């Protein structure tokens, strides 16, 4: 089993931390520059607001990462056992960790869009670009039933890239070609996502 590429999994958490720190630094630097000619009280209040907004965004992203990691781990374990693949748990954990490179890639794209589109480098701008990467932004004009549109609201470019990277990592674990690994990913992790779709749809209907 050739899993040597997965041995660099430890780089991913470092990259995630660096990308969030970079966003934090750029956000505060922009606020300092924007309010440098205002009085200290106004500038301090604006910076504190941005800090609080960033902390909230960071916590939300962190919770999502943890939940996605746990869900993915459970789904892959069940799938590997069901299809009789003998894979060490540590290799499964490595594969999932490597897949979170998707967040780094997409965040770099988001930062690039904000920077080169002359947008204000604030938490609001980052979130607005991230929101545009969701699938529903491109299918709202189509005649799609609401019960299908609601669960699709959680699928973004980050999620798609994550699945593609996860399929590559699984390819290294089960020693199949990429297409078969992608199908396996759909059968395992995809089932978990489908269950989440149903849960999200039921919750949405119950609270509306």
XYZ file of N, CA and C in Angstrom:
624
model
N 0.840 -1.191 0.000
C 0.000 0.000 0.000
C 0.881 1.249 0.000
N 0.829 2.015 -1.062
C 1.670 3.196 -1.183
C 0.955 4.418 -0.621
N 1.281 4.734 0.601
C 0.634 5.880 1.250
C 1.652 6.952 1.628
N 2.805 6.937 0.978
C 3.861 7.879 1.359
C 3.439 9.331 1.150
N 2.566 9.569 0.152
C 2.100 10.937 -0.077
C 1.265 11.448 1.094
N 0.656 10.525 1.818
C -0.174 10.923 2.953
C 0.661 11.267 4.185
N 1.951 10.952 4.131
C 2.808 11.222 5.284
C 3.046 12.714 5.505
N 2.642 13.516 4.523
C 2.785 14.965 4.661
C 1.503 15.607 5.202
N 0.647 14.778 5.776
C -0.641 15.257 6.287
C -0.482 16.371 7.313
N 0.611 16.336 8.080
C 0.819 17.306 9.161
C 0.978 18.730 8.638
N 1.283 18.859 7.354
C 1.440 20.197 6.773
C 0.089 20.905 6.670
N -0.976 20.140 6.480
C -2.295 20.728 6.237
C -2.786 21.577 7.412
N -2.750 21.073 8.660
C -3.171 21.940 9.780
C -2.343 23.218 9.880
N -1.051 23.113 9.559
C -0.192 24.304 9.593
C -0.628 25.307 8.531
N -0.916 24.802 7.326
C -1.370 25.676 6.247
C -2.710 26.326 6.587
N -3.594 25.551 7.208
C -4.894 26.103 7.615
C -4.703 27.240 8.614
N -3.834 27.011 9.581
C -3.573 28.043 10.585
C -2.957 29.281 9.946
N -2.015 29.065 9.039
C -1.344 30.185 8.374
C -2.315 31.004 7.526
N -3.223 30.319 6.844
C -4.158 31.044 5.981
C -5.122 31.885 6.805
N -5.547 31.357 7.960
C -6.429 32.133 8.833
C -5.678 33.299 9.482
N -4.433 33.068 9.856
C -3.624 34.147 10.432
C -3.367 35.245 9.403
N -3.155 34.832 8.155
C -2.941 35.810 7.094
C -4.187 36.661 6.880
N -5.350 36.024 6.878
C -6.605 36.770 6.738
C -6.794 37.734 7.909
N -6.446 37.267 9.090
C -6.562 38.108 10.287
C -5.645 39.328 10.174
N -4.413 39.082 9.761
C -3.440 40.167 9.618
C -3.883 41.165 8.552
N -4.329 40.659 7.402
C -4.736 41.537 6.307
C -5.964 42.357 6.680
N -6.881 41.734 7.407
C -8.093 42.442 7.830
C -7.755 43.597 8.767
N -6.932 43.322 9.763
C -6.565 44.371 10.718
C -5.702 45.450 10.062
N -4.827 45.043 9.155
C -3.989 46.019 8.445
C -4.845 46.962 7.614
N -5.864 46.394 6.975
C -6.764 47.225 6.170
C -7.515 48.215 7.053
N -7.983 47.752 8.204
C -8.722 48.634 9.104
C -7.825 49.741 9.652
N -6.581 49.398 9.952
C -5.625 50.403 10.427
C -5.411 51.473 9.356
N -5.263 51.033 8.115
C -5.036 51.966 7.013
C -6.276 52.812 6.743
N -7.434 52.173 6.812
C -8.688 52.848 6.498
C -9.019 53.939 7.523
N -8.695 53.685 8.779
C -9.078 54.615 9.849
C -7.886 55.384 10.420
N -6.797 55.437 9.665
C -5.601 56.076 10.222
C -5.761 57.583 10.419
N -6.709 58.199 9.689
C -6.896 59.641 9.826
C -8.069 59.997 10.744
N -8.669 58.985 11.348
C -9.763 59.245 12.286
C -9.209 59.253 13.707
N -10.047 59.668 14.639
C -9.559 59.711 16.022
C -9.397 58.293 16.570
N -8.618 58.187 17.614
C -8.229 56.884 18.161
C -9.428 56.065 18.624
N -10.434 56.733 19.163
C -11.596 56.013 19.693
C -12.369 55.312 18.581
N -12.596 56.029 17.483
C -13.317 55.447 16.342
C -12.509 54.308 15.731
N -11.209 54.538 15.572
C -10.343 53.516 14.981
C -10.314 52.253 15.843
N -10.196 52.440 17.139
C -10.152 51.295 18.056
C -11.454 50.506 18.020
N -12.580 51.221 17.981
C -13.884 50.553 17.945
C -14.057 49.747 16.659
N -13.622 50.328 15.535
C -13.742 49.635 14.247
C -12.878 48.375 14.225
N -11.677 48.478 14.766
C -10.769 47.328 14.797
C -11.317 46.231 15.704
N -11.872 46.628 16.843
C -12.449 45.648 17.770
C -13.616 44.914 17.114
N -14.439 45.649 16.365
C -15.568 45.022 15.667
C -15.082 43.996 14.647
N -14.021 44.353 13.922
C -13.474 43.413 12.942
C -12.875 42.188 13.627
N -12.206 42.414 14.742
C -11.641 41.295 15.495
C -12.737 40.341 15.946
N -13.801 40.908 16.496
C -14.912 40.073 16.969
C -15.555 39.303 15.816
N -15.712 39.980 14.677
C -16.290 39.321 13.500
C -15.392 38.185 13.026
N -14.092 38.434 13.059
C -13.153 37.402 12.620
C -13.162 36.217 13.580
N -13.224 36.492 14.879
C -13.251 35.410 15.864
C -14.479 34.528 15.662
N -15.617 35.164 15.398
C -16.853 34.410 15.169
C -16.718 33.544 13.919
N -16.181 34.138 12.853
C -15.985 33.395 11.603
C -15.017 32.232 11.813
N -13.955 32.484 12.543
C -12.955 31.447 12.793
C -13.557 30.283 13.581
N -14.332 30.596 14.613
C -14.962 29.550 15.429
C -15.952 28.746 14.597
N -16.743 29.439 13.773
C -17.702 28.743 12.914
C -16.984 27.803 11.947
N -15.913 28.293 11.337
C -15.146 27.464 10.401
C -14.512 26.272 11.118
N -14.006 26.521 12.324
C -13.362 25.454 13.090
C -14.365 24.364 13.469
N -15.545 24.779 13.903
C -16.595 23.812 14.258
C -16.988 22.993 13.034
N -17.127 23.665 11.894
C -17.490 22.961 10.659
C -16.410 21.946 10.279
N -15.141 22.339 10.402
C -14.039 21.433 10.070
C -14.059 20.201 10.965
N -14.249 20.417 12.259
C -14.269 19.299 13.210
C -15.429 18.352 12.913
N -16.616 18.920 12.690
C -17.788 18.087 12.403
C -17.625 17.328 11.088
N -17.073 18.006 10.088
C -16.852 17.350 8.801
C -15.820 16.235 8.932
N -14.791 16.479 9.724
C -13.751 15.471 9.945
C -14.347 14.228 10.609
N -15.128 14.446 11.657
C -15.737 13.326 12.382
C -16.699 12.557 11.481
N -17.551 13.294 10.765
C -18.511 12.651 9.875
C -17.837 11.852 8.781
N -16.788 12.436 8.208
C -16.046 11.760 7.142
C -15.369 10.499 7.675
N -14.804 10.588 8.867
C -14.127 9.440 9.483
C -15.104 8.287 9.714
N -16.270 8.612 10.224
C -17.285 7.579 10.481
C -17.734 6.926 9.176
N -18.035 7.752 8.176
C -18.512 7.227 6.890
C -17.467 6.343 6.214
N -16.218 6.790 6.218
C -15.165 6.005 5.573
C -14.917 4.693 6.299
N -14.935 4.729 7.617
C -14.733 3.498 8.383
C -15.816 2.472 8.084
N -17.048 2.933 8.074
C -18.166 2.029 7.777
C -18.037 1.482 6.357
N -17.717 2.362 5.416
C -17.592 1.945 4.022
C -16.458 0.961 3.797
N -15.315 1.226 4.402
C -14.164 0.335 4.241
C -14.436 -1.039 4.847
N -15.105 -1.046 5.983
C -15.461 -2.327 6.608
C -16.493 -3.073 5.764
N -17.464 -2.334 5.252
C -18.534 -2.954 4.464
C -17.991 -3.581 3.182
N -17.038 -2.895 2.545
C -16.478 -3.399 1.287
C -15.201 -4.222 1.498
N -14.954 -4.584 2.747
C -13.849 -5.486 3.106
C -12.464 -4.961 2.724
N -12.249 -3.683 2.950
C -10.913 -3.115 2.767
C -10.248 -3.010 4.135
N -9.051 -3.546 4.233
C -8.317 -3.479 5.492
C -7.355 -2.292 5.451
N -7.743 -1.248 6.137
C -6.946 -0.018 6.161
C -6.758 0.407 7.613
N -5.542 0.783 7.947
C -5.260 1.232 9.306
C -5.977 2.555 9.589
N -6.429 2.687 10.821
C -7.151 3.898 11.209
C -6.286 5.142 11.018
N -4.992 5.028 11.326
C -4.120 6.202 11.193
C -4.021 6.654 9.737
N -4.097 5.693 8.801
C -4.053 6.064 7.386
C -5.353 6.731 6.941
N -6.460 6.298 7.534
C -7.741 6.952 7.241
C -7.710 8.393 7.738
N -7.181 8.581 8.936
C -7.076 9.926 9.509
C -6.171 10.814 8.654
N -5.090 10.241 8.163
C -4.184 10.993 7.289
C -4.886 11.399 5.998
N -5.635 10.460 5.424
C -6.334 10.723 4.161
C -7.334 11.860 4.315
N -8.072 11.838 5.411
C -9.065 12.892 5.648
C -8.373 14.237 5.860
N -7.294 14.219 6.634
C -6.557 15.458 6.909
C -6.027 16.083 5.626
N -5.461 15.255 4.760
C -4.935 15.747 3.480
C -6.044 16.387 2.650
N -7.246 15.847 2.742
C -8.369 16.363 1.955
C -8.746 17.786 2.340
N -8.391 18.184 3.555
C -8.705 19.545 3.999
C -7.794 20.590 3.361
N -6.908 20.131 2.493
C -6.167 21.071 1.654
C -7.143 21.887 0.808
N -8.334 21.347 0.608
C -9.377 22.040 -0.157
C -9.671 23.414 0.428
N -9.715 23.495 1.754
C -10.011 24.777 2.403
C -8.907 25.780 2.120
N -7.664 25.313 2.174
C -6.523 26.193 1.901
C -6.601 26.725 0.473
N -6.861 25.829 -0.471
C -6.928 26.217 -1.887
C -8.023 27.254 -2.120
N -9.211 26.967 -1.599
C -10.345 27.866 -1.825
C -10.139 29.199 -1.114
N -9.563 29.175 0.081
C -9.325 30.427 0.797
C -8.306 31.303 0.072
N -7.327 30.677 -0.558
C -6.363 31.440 -1.362
C -7.084 32.104 -2.533
N -8.009 31.367 -3.145
C -8.812 31.926 -4.240
C -9.650 33.098 -3.736
N -10.275 32.923 -2.570
C -11.106 33.981 -1.987
C -10.271 35.229 -1.699
N -9.115 35.035 -1.101
C -8.224 36.166 -0.799
C -7.813 36.874 -2.087
N -7.491 36.085 -3.109
C -7.105 36.666 -4.393
C -8.219 37.489 -5.007
N -9.447 36.982 -4.942
C -10.593 37.709 -5.501
C -10.808 39.020 -4.757
N -10.754 38.962 -3.425
C -10.944 40.173 -2.618
C -9.848 41.190 -2.913
N -8.627 40.703 -3.001
C -7.478 41.596 -3.183
C -7.474 42.251 -4.558
N -7.725 41.459 -5.590
C -7.595 41.975 -6.951
C -8.903 42.543 -7.510
N -9.965 42.469 -6.731
C -11.231 43.079 -7.146
C -11.433 44.431 -6.479
N -10.399 44.881 -5.792
C -10.446 46.174 -5.087
C -11.586 46.251 -4.075
N -11.899 45.113 -3.471
C -12.900 45.097 -2.408
C -12.234 45.454 -1.083
N -13.030 45.886 -0.135
C -12.486 46.148 1.194
C -12.077 44.819 1.818
N -10.869 44.760 2.363
C -10.398 43.500 2.937
C -10.922 43.387 4.363
N -12.179 43.012 4.458
C -12.835 42.850 5.749
C -13.443 41.454 5.831
N -13.881 41.088 7.016
C -14.531 39.790 7.201
C -15.779 39.696 6.331
N -16.504 40.804 6.228
C -17.706 40.833 5.400
C -17.406 40.532 3.939
N -16.314 41.083 3.429
C -15.930 40.836 2.032
C -15.539 39.381 1.823
N -14.781 38.831 2.757
C -14.385 37.424 2.665
C -15.609 36.517 2.654
N -16.550 36.808 3.536
C -17.759 35.984 3.618
C -18.630 36.127 2.378
N -18.683 37.335 1.822
C -19.509 37.544 0.628
C -18.971 36.757 -0.561
N -17.642 36.687 -0.683
C -17.041 35.899 -1.765
C -17.263 34.415 -1.517
N -17.114 33.984 -0.274
C -17.344 32.572 0.062
C -18.787 32.175 -0.244
N -19.719 33.080 0.038
C -21.138 32.794 -0.227
C -21.406 32.608 -1.717
N -20.640 33.305 -2.545
C -20.831 33.196 -3.992
C -20.333 31.863 -4.544
N -19.601 31.115 -3.737
C -19.049 29.838 -4.186
C -19.993 28.666 -3.928
N -21.182 28.953 -3.395
C -22.155 27.891 -3.151
C -22.930 27.566 -4.425
N -23.244 26.300 -4.587
C -23.906 25.810 -5.801
C -25.232 26.511 -6.048
N -25.975 26.777 -4.981
C -27.315 27.351 -5.133
C -27.298 28.732 -5.792
N -26.175 29.423 -5.732
C -26.086 30.734 -6.382
C -26.171 30.628 -7.898
N -25.913 29.435 -8.417
C -25.885 29.249 -9.867
C -27.068 28.439 -10.387
N -27.916 27.977 -9.476
C -29.071 27.194 -9.915
C -30.386 27.782 -9.420
N -30.312 28.951 -8.781
C -31.533 29.575 -8.261
C -32.524 29.912 -9.364
N -31.990 30.210 -10.547
C -32.863 30.588 -11.664
C -33.522 29.378 -12.326
N -33.043 28.196 -11.979
C -33.624 26.984 -12.542
C -34.874 26.594 -11.758
N -35.724 25.866 -12.401
C -36.985 25.457 -11.769
C -36.754 24.201 -10.931
N -36.108 24.398 -9.782
C -35.774 23.281 -8.896
C -36.676 23.336 -7.670
N -37.281 22.208 -7.290
C -38.158 22.190 -6.106
C -37.423 22.655 -4.852
N -38.151 23.300 -3.972
C -37.556 23.841 -2.751
C -36.932 22.757 -1.889
N -37.582 21.583 -1.842
C -37.063 20.520 -0.981
C -35.714 19.984 -1.472
N -35.388 20.220 -2.742
C -34.068 19.853 -3.254
C -33.091 21.015 -3.128
N -33.621 22.225 -3.210
C -32.777 23.413 -3.156
C -32.193 23.623 -1.763
N -32.966 23.308 -0.740
C -32.522 23.536 0.640
C -31.275 22.727 0.999
N -31.259 21.411 0.783
C -30.043 20.665 1.130
C -28.852 21.011 0.253
N -29.115 21.420 -1.003
C -28.017 21.796 -1.893
C -27.324 23.069 -1.429
N -27.975 23.771 -0.522
C -27.435 25.039 -0.033
C -26.146 24.857 0.757
N -25.828 23.625 1.159
C -24.601 23.409 1.930
C -23.426 23.003 1.038
N -23.674 22.821 -0.264
C -22.600 22.409 -1.172
C -21.921 23.641 -1.765
N -20.622 23.721 -1.565
C -19.850 24.840 -2.094
C -18.653 24.313 -2.870
N -17.898 25.233 -3.443
C -16.678 24.851 -4.161
C -15.720 24.123 -3.225
N -15.665 24.568 -1.976
C -14.796 23.916 -0.993
C -15.169 22.450 -0.822
N -16.466 22.194 -0.749
C -16.948 20.823 -0.561
C -16.604 19.955 -1.769
N -16.751 20.513 -2.949
C -16.461 19.761 -4.176
C -14.979 19.413 -4.260
N -14.125 20.403 -3.991
C -12.679 20.161 -4.018
C -12.292 19.155 -2.939
N -12.950 19.246 -1.786
C -12.688 18.306 -0.691
C -12.955 16.870 -1.139
N -14.079 16.659 -1.807
C -14.441 15.316 -2.270
C -13.428 14.805 -3.298
N -12.995 15.678 -4.194
C -12.020 15.275 -5.213
C -10.681 14.887 -4.580
N -10.260 15.654 -3.581
C -9.013 15.333 -2.880
C -9.168 14.072 -2.029
N -10.336 13.916 -1.437
C -10.596 12.721 -0.632
C -10.550 11.471 -1.508
N -11.093 11.581 -2.700
C -11.062 10.448 -3.631
C -9.622 10.079 -3.991
N -8.786 11.098 -4.152
C -7.366 10.827 -4.444
C -6.696 10.130 -3.260
N -6.996 10.599 -2.050
C -6.412 9.989 -0.854
C -6.888 8.542 -0.699
N -8.160 8.311 -0.986
C -8.703 6.952 -0.903
C -8.055 6.059 -1.959
N -7.760 6.635 -3.104
C -7.066 5.893 -4.172
C -5.763 5.296 -3.648
N -5.063 6.055 -2.819
C -3.808 5.570 -2.249
C -4.040 4.475 -1.212
N -5.203 4.520 -0.568
C -5.496 3.545 0.487
C -5.966 2.204 -0.064
N -6.839 2.245 -1.069
C -7.442 0.997 -1.557
C -6.800 0.503 -2.854
N -5.824 1.284 -3.367
C -5.064 0.882 -4.556
C -5.961 0.613 -5.759
N -6.876 1.540 -6.005
C -7.733 1.504 -7.185
C -7.454 2.744 -8.020
N -7.953 2.763 -9.261
C -7.762 3.964 -10.062
C -8.655 5.092 -9.529
N -8.410 6.299 -10.035
C -9.088 7.464 -9.453
C -10.599 7.405 -9.626
N -11.060 6.952 -10.782
C -12.499 6.897 -11.032
C -13.188 5.960 -10.047
N -12.604 4.784 -9.837
C -13.186 3.828 -8.893
C -13.136 4.379 -7.465
N -12.074 5.109 -7.169
C -11.959 5.718 -5.839
C -13.002 6.810 -5.650
N -13.279 7.538 -6.724
C -14.300 8.582 -6.661
C -15.682 7.966 -6.447
N -15.925 6.849 -7.109
C -17.194 6.131 -6.922
C -17.302 5.608 -5.493
N -16.189 5.084 -4.985
C -16.175 4.595 -3.603
C -16.456 5.742 -2.629
N -15.879 6.903 -2.913
C -16.122 8.081 -2.076
C -17.599 8.450 -2.081
N -18.208 8.359 -3.261
C -19.636 8.664 -3.374
C -20.480 7.670 -2.584
N -20.031 6.421 -2.548
C -20.786 5.384 -1.837
C -20.636 5.490 -0.324
N -19.548 6.064 0.132
C -19.284 6.126 1.575
C -19.546 7.524 2.128
N -18.654 8.430 1.828
C -18.826 9.804 2.304
C -20.087 10.423 1.707
N -20.356 10.083 0.450
C -21.544 10.622 -0.212
C -22.832 10.225 0.477
N -22.878 9.000 0.999
C -24.066 8.546 1.728
C -24.260 9.389 2.987
N -23.151 9.688 3.666
C -23.228 10.531 4.851
C -23.759 11.915 4.531
N -23.296 12.465 3.411
C -23.779 13.777 2.977
C -25.267 13.713 2.640
N -25.675 12.620 1.998
C -27.090 12.449 1.648
C -27.959 12.398 2.906
N -27.462 11.702 3.928
C -28.195 11.637 5.200
C -28.314 13.028 5.806
N -27.226 13.800 5.690
C -27.263 15.175 6.193
C -28.271 16.009 5.404
N -28.355 15.770 4.096
C -29.341 16.464 3.268
C -30.746 16.237 3.809
N -31.046 14.963 4.071
C -32.378 14.611 4.567
C -32.635 15.273 5.915
N -31.626 15.227 6.783
C -31.752 15.843 8.103
C -31.996 17.343 7.979
N -31.206 17.999 7.113
C -31.344 19.447 6.921
C -32.718 19.794 6.362
N -33.201 18.969 5.441
C -34.501 19.216 4.829
C -35.622 19.078 5.855
N -35.550 18.029 6.677
C -36.573 17.802 7.704
C -36.569 18.935 8.728
N -35.371 19.344 9.155
C -35.264 20.424 10.133
C -35.801 21.730 9.569
N -35.491 21.986 8.300
C -35.951 23.220 7.656
C -37.473 23.251 7.568
N -38.061 22.115 7.226
C -39.519 22.045 7.099
C -40.207 22.159 8.457
N -39.579 21.598 9.479
C -40.181 21.627 10.813
C -40.154 23.011 11.439
N -39.139 23.794 11.090
C -38.988 25.111 11.714
C -39.506 26.238 10.833
N -40.141 25.889 9.731
C -40.743 26.906 8.853
C -42.265 26.780 8.846
